PDB file of N, CA and C in Angstrom:
ATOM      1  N   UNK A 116      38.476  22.406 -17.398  1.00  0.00           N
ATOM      2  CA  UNK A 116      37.070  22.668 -17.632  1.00  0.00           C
ATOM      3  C   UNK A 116      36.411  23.298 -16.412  1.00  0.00           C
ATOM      4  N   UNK A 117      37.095  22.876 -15.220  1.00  0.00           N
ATOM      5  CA  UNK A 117      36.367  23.609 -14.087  1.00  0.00           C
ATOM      6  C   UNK A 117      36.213  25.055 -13.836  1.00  0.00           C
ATOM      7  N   UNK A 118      37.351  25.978 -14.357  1.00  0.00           N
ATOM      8  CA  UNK A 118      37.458  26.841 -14.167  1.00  0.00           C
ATOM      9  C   UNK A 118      36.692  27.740 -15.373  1.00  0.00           C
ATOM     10  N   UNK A 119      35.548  27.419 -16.300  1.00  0.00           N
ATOM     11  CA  UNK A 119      34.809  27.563 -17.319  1.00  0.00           C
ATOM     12  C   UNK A 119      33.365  27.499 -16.844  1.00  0.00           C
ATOM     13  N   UNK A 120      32.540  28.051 -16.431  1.00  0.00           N
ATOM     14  CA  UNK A 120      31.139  27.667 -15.620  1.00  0.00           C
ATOM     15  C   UNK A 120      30.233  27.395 -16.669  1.00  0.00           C
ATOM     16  N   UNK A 121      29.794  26.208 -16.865  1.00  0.00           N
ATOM     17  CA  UNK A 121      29.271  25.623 -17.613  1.00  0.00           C
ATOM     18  C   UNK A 121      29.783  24.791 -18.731  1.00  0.00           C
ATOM     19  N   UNK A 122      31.008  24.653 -18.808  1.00  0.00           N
ATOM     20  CA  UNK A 122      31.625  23.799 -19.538  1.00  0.00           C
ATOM     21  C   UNK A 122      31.516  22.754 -19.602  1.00  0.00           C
ATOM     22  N   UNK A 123      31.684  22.212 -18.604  1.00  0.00           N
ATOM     23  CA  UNK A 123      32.111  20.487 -18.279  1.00  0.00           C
ATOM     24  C   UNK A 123      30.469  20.287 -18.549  1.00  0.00           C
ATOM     25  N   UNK A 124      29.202  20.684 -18.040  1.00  0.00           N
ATOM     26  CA  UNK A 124      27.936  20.216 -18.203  1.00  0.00           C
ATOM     27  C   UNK A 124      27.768  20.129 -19.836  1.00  0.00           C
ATOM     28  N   UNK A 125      28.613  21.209 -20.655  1.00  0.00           N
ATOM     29  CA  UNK A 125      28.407  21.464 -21.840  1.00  0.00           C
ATOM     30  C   UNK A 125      29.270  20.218 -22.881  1.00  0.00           C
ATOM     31  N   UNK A 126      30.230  20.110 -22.260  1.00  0.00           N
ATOM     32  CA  UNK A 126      31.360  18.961 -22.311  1.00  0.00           C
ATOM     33  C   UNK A 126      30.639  17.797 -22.694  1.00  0.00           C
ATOM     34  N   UNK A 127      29.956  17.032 -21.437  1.00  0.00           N
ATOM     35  CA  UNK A 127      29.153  16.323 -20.661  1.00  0.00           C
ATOM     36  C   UNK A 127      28.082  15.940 -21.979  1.00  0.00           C
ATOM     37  N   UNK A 128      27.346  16.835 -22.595  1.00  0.00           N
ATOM     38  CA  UNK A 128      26.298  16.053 -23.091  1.00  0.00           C
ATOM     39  C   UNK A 128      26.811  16.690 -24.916  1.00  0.00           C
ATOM     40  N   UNK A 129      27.810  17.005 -25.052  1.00  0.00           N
ATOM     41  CA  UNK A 129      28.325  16.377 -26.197  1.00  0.00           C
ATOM     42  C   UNK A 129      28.799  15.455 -27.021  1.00  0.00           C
ATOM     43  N   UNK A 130      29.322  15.082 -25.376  1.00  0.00           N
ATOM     44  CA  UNK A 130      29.985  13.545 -25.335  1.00  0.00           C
ATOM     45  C   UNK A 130      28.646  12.488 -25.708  1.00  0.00           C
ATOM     46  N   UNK A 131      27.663  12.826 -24.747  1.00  0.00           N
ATOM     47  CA  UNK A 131      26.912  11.824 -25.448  1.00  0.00           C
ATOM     48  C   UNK A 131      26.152  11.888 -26.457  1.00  0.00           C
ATOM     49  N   UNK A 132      26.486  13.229 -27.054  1.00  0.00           N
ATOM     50  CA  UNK A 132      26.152  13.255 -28.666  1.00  0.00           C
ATOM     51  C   UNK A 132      27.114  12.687 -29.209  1.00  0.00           C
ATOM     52  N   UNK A 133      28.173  12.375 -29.223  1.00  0.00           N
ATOM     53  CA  UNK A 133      29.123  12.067 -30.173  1.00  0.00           C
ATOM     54  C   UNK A 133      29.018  10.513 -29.742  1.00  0.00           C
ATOM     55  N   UNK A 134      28.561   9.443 -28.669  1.00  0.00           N
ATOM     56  CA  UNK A 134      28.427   8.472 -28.463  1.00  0.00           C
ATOM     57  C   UNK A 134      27.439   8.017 -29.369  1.00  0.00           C
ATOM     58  N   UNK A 135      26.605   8.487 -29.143  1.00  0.00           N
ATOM     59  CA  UNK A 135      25.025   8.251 -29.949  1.00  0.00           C
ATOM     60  C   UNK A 135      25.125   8.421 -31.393  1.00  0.00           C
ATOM     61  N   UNK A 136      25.935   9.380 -31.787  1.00  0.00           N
ATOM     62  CA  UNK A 136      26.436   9.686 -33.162  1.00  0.00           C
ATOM     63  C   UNK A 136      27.126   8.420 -33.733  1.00  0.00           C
ATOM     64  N   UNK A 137      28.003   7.902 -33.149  1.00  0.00           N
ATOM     65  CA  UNK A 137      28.800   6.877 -33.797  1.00  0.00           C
ATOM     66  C   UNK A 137      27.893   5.614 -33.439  1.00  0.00           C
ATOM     67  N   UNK A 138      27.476   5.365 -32.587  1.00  0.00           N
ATOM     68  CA  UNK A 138      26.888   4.201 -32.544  1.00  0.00           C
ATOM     69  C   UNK A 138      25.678   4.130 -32.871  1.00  0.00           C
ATOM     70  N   UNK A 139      24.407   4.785 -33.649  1.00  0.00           N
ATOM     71  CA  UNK A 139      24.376   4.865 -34.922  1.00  0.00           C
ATOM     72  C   UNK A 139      24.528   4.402 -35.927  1.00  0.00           C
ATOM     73  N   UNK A 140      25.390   4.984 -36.241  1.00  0.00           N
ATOM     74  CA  UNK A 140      26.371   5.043 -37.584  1.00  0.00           C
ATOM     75  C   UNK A 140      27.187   3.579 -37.246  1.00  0.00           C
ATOM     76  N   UNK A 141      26.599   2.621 -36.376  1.00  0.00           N
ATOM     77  CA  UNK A 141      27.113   1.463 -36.342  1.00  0.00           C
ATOM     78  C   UNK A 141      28.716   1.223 -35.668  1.00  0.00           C
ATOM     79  N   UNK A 142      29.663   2.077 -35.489  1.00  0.00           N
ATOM     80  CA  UNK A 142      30.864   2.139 -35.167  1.00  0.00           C
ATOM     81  C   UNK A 142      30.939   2.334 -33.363  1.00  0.00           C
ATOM     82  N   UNK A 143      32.030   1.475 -33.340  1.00  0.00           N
ATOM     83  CA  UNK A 143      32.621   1.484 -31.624  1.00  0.00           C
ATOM     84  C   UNK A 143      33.373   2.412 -31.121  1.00  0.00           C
ATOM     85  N   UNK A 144      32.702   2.720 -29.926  1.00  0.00           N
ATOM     86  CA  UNK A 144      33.558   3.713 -29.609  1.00  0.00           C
ATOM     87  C   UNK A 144      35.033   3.177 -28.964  1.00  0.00           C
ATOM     88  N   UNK A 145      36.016   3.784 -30.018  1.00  0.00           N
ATOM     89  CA  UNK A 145      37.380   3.381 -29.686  1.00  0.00           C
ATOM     90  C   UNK A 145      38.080   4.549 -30.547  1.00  0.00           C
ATOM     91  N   UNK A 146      39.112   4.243 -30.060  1.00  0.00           N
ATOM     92  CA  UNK A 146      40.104   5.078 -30.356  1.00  0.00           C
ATOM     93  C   UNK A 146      40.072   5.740 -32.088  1.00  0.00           C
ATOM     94  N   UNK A 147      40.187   4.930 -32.862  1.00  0.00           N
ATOM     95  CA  UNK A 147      40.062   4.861 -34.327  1.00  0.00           C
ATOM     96  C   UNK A 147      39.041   5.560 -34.390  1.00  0.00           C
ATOM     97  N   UNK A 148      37.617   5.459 -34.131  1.00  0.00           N
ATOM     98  CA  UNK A 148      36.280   6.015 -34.347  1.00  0.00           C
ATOM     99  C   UNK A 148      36.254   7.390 -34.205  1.00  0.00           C
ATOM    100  N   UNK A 149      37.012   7.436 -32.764  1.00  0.00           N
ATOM    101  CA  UNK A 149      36.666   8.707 -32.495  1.00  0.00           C
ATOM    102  C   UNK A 149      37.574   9.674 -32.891  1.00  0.00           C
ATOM    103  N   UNK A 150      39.028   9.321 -33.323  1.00  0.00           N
ATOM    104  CA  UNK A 150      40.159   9.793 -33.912  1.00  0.00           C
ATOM    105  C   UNK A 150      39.702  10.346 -35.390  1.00  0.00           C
ATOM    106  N   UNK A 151      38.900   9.538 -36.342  1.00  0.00           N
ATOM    107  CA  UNK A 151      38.186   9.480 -37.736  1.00  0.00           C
ATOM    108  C   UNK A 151      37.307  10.870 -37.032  1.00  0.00           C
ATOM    109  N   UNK A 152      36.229  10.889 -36.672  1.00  0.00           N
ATOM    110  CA  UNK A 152      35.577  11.469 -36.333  1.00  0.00           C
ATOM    111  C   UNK A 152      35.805  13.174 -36.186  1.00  0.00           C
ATOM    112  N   UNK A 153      36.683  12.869 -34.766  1.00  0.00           N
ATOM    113  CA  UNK A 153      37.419  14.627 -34.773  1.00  0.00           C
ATOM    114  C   UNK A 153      38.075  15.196 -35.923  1.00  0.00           C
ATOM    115  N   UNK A 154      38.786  14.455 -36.507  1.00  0.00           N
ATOM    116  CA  UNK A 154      39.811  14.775 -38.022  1.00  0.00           C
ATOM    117  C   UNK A 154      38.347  14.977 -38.387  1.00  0.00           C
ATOM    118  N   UNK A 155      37.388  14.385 -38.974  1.00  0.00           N
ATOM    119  CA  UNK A 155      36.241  14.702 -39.803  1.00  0.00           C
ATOM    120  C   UNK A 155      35.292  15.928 -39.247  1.00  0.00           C
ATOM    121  N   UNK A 156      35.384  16.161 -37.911  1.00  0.00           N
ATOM    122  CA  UNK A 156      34.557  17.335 -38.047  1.00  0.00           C
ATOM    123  C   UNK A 156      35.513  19.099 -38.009  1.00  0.00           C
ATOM    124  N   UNK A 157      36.754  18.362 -37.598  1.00  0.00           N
ATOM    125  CA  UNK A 157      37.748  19.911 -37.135  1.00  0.00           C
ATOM    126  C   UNK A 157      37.625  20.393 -39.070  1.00  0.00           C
ATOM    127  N   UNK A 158      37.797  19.641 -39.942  1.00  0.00           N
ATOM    128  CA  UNK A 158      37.687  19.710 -41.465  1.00  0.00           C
ATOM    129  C   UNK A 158      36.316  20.240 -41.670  1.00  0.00           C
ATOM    130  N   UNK A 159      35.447  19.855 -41.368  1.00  0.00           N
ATOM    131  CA  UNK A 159      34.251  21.023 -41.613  1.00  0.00           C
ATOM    132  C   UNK A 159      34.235  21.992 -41.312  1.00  0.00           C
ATOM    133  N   UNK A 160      34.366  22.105 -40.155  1.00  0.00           N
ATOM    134  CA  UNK A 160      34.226  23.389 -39.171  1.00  0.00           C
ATOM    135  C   UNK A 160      35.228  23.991 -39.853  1.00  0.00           C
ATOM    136  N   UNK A 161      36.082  23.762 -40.055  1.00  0.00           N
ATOM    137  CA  UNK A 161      37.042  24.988 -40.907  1.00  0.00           C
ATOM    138  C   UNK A 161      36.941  25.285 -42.261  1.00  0.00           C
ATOM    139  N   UNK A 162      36.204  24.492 -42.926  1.00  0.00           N
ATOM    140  CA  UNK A 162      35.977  24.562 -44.246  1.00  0.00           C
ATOM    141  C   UNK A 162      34.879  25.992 -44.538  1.00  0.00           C
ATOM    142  N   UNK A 163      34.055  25.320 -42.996  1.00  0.00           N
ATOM    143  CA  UNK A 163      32.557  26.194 -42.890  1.00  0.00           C
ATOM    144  C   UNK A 163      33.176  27.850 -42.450  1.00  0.00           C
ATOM    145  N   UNK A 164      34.316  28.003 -42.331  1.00  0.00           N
ATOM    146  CA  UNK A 164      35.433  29.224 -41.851  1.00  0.00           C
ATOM    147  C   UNK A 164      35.321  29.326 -40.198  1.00  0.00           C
ATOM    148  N   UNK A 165      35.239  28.234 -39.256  1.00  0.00           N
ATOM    149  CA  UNK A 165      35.157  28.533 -38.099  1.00  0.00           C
ATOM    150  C   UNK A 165      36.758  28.820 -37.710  1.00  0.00           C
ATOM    151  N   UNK A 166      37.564  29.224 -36.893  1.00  0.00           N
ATOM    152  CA  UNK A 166      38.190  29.378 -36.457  1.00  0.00           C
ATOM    153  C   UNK A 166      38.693  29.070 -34.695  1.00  0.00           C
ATOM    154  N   UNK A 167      39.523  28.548 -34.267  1.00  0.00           N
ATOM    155  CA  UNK A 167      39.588  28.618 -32.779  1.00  0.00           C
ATOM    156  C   UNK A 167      39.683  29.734 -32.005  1.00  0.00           C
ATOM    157  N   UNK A 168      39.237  29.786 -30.689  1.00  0.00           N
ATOM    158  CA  UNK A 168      39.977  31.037 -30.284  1.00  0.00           C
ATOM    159  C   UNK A 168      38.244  31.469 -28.820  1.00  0.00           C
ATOM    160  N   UNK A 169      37.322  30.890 -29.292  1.00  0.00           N
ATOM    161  CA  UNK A 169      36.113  31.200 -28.189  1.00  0.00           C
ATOM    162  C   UNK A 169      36.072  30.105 -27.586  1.00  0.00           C
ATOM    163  N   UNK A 170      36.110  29.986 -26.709  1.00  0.00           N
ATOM    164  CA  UNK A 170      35.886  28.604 -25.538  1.00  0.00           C
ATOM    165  C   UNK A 170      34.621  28.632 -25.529  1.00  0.00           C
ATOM    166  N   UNK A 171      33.639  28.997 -25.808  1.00  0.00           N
ATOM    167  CA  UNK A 171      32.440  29.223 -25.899  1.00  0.00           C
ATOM    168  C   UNK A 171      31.906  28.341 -27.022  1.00  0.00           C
ATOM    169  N   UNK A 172      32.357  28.322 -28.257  1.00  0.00           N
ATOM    170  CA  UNK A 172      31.425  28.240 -29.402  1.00  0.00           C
ATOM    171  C   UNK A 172      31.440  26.795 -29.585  1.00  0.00           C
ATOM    172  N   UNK A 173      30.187  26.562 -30.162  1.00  0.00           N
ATOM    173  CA  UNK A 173      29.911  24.961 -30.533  1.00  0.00           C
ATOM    174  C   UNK A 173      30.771  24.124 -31.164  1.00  0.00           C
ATOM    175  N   UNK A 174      31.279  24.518 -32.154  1.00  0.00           N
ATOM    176  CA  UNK A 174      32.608  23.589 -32.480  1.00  0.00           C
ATOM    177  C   UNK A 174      33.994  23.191 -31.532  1.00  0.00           C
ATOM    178  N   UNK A 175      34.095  24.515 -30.342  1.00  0.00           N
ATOM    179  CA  UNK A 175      35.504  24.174 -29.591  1.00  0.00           C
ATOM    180  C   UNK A 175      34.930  22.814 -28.298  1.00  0.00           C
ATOM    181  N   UNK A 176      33.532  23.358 -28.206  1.00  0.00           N
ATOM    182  CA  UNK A 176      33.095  22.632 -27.029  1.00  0.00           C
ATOM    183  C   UNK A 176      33.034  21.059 -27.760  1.00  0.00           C
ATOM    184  N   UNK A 177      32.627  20.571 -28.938  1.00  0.00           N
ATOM    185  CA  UNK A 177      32.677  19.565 -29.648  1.00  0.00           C
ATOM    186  C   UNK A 177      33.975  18.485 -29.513  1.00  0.00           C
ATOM    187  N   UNK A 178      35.331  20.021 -30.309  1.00  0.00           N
ATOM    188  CA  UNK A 178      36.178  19.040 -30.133  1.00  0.00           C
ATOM    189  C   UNK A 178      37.021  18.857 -28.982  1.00  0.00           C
ATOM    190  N   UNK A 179      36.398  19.632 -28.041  1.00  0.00           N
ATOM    191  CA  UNK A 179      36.857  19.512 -26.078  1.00  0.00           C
ATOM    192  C   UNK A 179      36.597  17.773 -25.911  1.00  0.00           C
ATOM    193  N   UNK A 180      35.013  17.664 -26.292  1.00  0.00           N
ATOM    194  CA  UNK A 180      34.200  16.607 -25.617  1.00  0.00           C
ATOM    195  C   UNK A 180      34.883  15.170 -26.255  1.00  0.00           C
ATOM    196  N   UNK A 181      35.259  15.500 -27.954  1.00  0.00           N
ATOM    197  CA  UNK A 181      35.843  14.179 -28.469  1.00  0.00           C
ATOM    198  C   UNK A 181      37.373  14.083 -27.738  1.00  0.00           C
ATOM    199  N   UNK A 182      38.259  14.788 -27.126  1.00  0.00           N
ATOM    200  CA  UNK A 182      39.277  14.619 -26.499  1.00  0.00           C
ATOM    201  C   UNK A 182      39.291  14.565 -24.688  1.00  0.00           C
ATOM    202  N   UNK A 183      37.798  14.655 -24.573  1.00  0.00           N
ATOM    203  CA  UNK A 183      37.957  14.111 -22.979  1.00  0.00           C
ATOM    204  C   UNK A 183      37.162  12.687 -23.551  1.00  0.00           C
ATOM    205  N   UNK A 184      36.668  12.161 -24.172  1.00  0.00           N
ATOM    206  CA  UNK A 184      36.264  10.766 -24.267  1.00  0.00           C
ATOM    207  C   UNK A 184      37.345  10.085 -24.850  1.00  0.00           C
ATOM    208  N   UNK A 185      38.555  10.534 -25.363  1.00  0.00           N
ATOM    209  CA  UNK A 185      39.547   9.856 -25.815  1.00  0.00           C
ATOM    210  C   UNK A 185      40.308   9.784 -24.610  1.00  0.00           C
ATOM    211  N   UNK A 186      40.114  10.318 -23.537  1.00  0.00           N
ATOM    212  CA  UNK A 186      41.153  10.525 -22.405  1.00  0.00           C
ATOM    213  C   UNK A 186      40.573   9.471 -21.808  1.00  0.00           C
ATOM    214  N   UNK A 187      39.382  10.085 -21.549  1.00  0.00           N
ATOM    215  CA  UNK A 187      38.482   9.373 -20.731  1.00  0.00           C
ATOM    216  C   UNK A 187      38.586   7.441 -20.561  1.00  0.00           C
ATOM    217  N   UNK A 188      39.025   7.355 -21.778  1.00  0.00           N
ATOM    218  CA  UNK A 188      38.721   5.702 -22.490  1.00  0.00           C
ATOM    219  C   UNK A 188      40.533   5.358 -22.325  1.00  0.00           C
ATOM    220  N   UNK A 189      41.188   5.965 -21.681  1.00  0.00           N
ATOM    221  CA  UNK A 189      42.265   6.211 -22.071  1.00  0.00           C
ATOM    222  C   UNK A 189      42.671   5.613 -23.567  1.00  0.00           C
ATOM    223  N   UNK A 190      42.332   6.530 -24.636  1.00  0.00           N
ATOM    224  CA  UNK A 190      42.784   6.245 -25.942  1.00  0.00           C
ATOM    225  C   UNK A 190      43.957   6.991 -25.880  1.00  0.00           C
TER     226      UNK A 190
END
């Protein structure tokens, strides 16, 4: 992420959208939650025809942020 200028800040407060998102929605953040979660949004986003491939766009930065909070937590 470092080598991305503005990433990690972008990273950073996705994550705590996706915190705030699940807890919410009543669920812990753990492994399971957030595992449910990414499977549930990479399925939209592709449904919606996004594709990978921009390090840039709102969906890659999304599912960046749910796999550094899975790291993060070591899940």
């Amino acid at each position: 992420m470092a080598s991305i200028p503005g990433l990690l800040a972008a990273v950073d407060q996705h994550a705590a959208a996706v915190r705030d998102l699940l807890s919410a929605s009543g669920q812990t953040l753990d492994a399971e939650s957030l595992g449910e979660y990414l499977v549930s949004f990479t399925e939209s986003a592709l449904q919606r025809g996004w594709t990978p491939g921009d390090t840039r766009d709102w969906e890659f930065v999304r599912i960046v942020a749910i796999c550094w909070l899975m790291t993060r937590h070591d899940y």
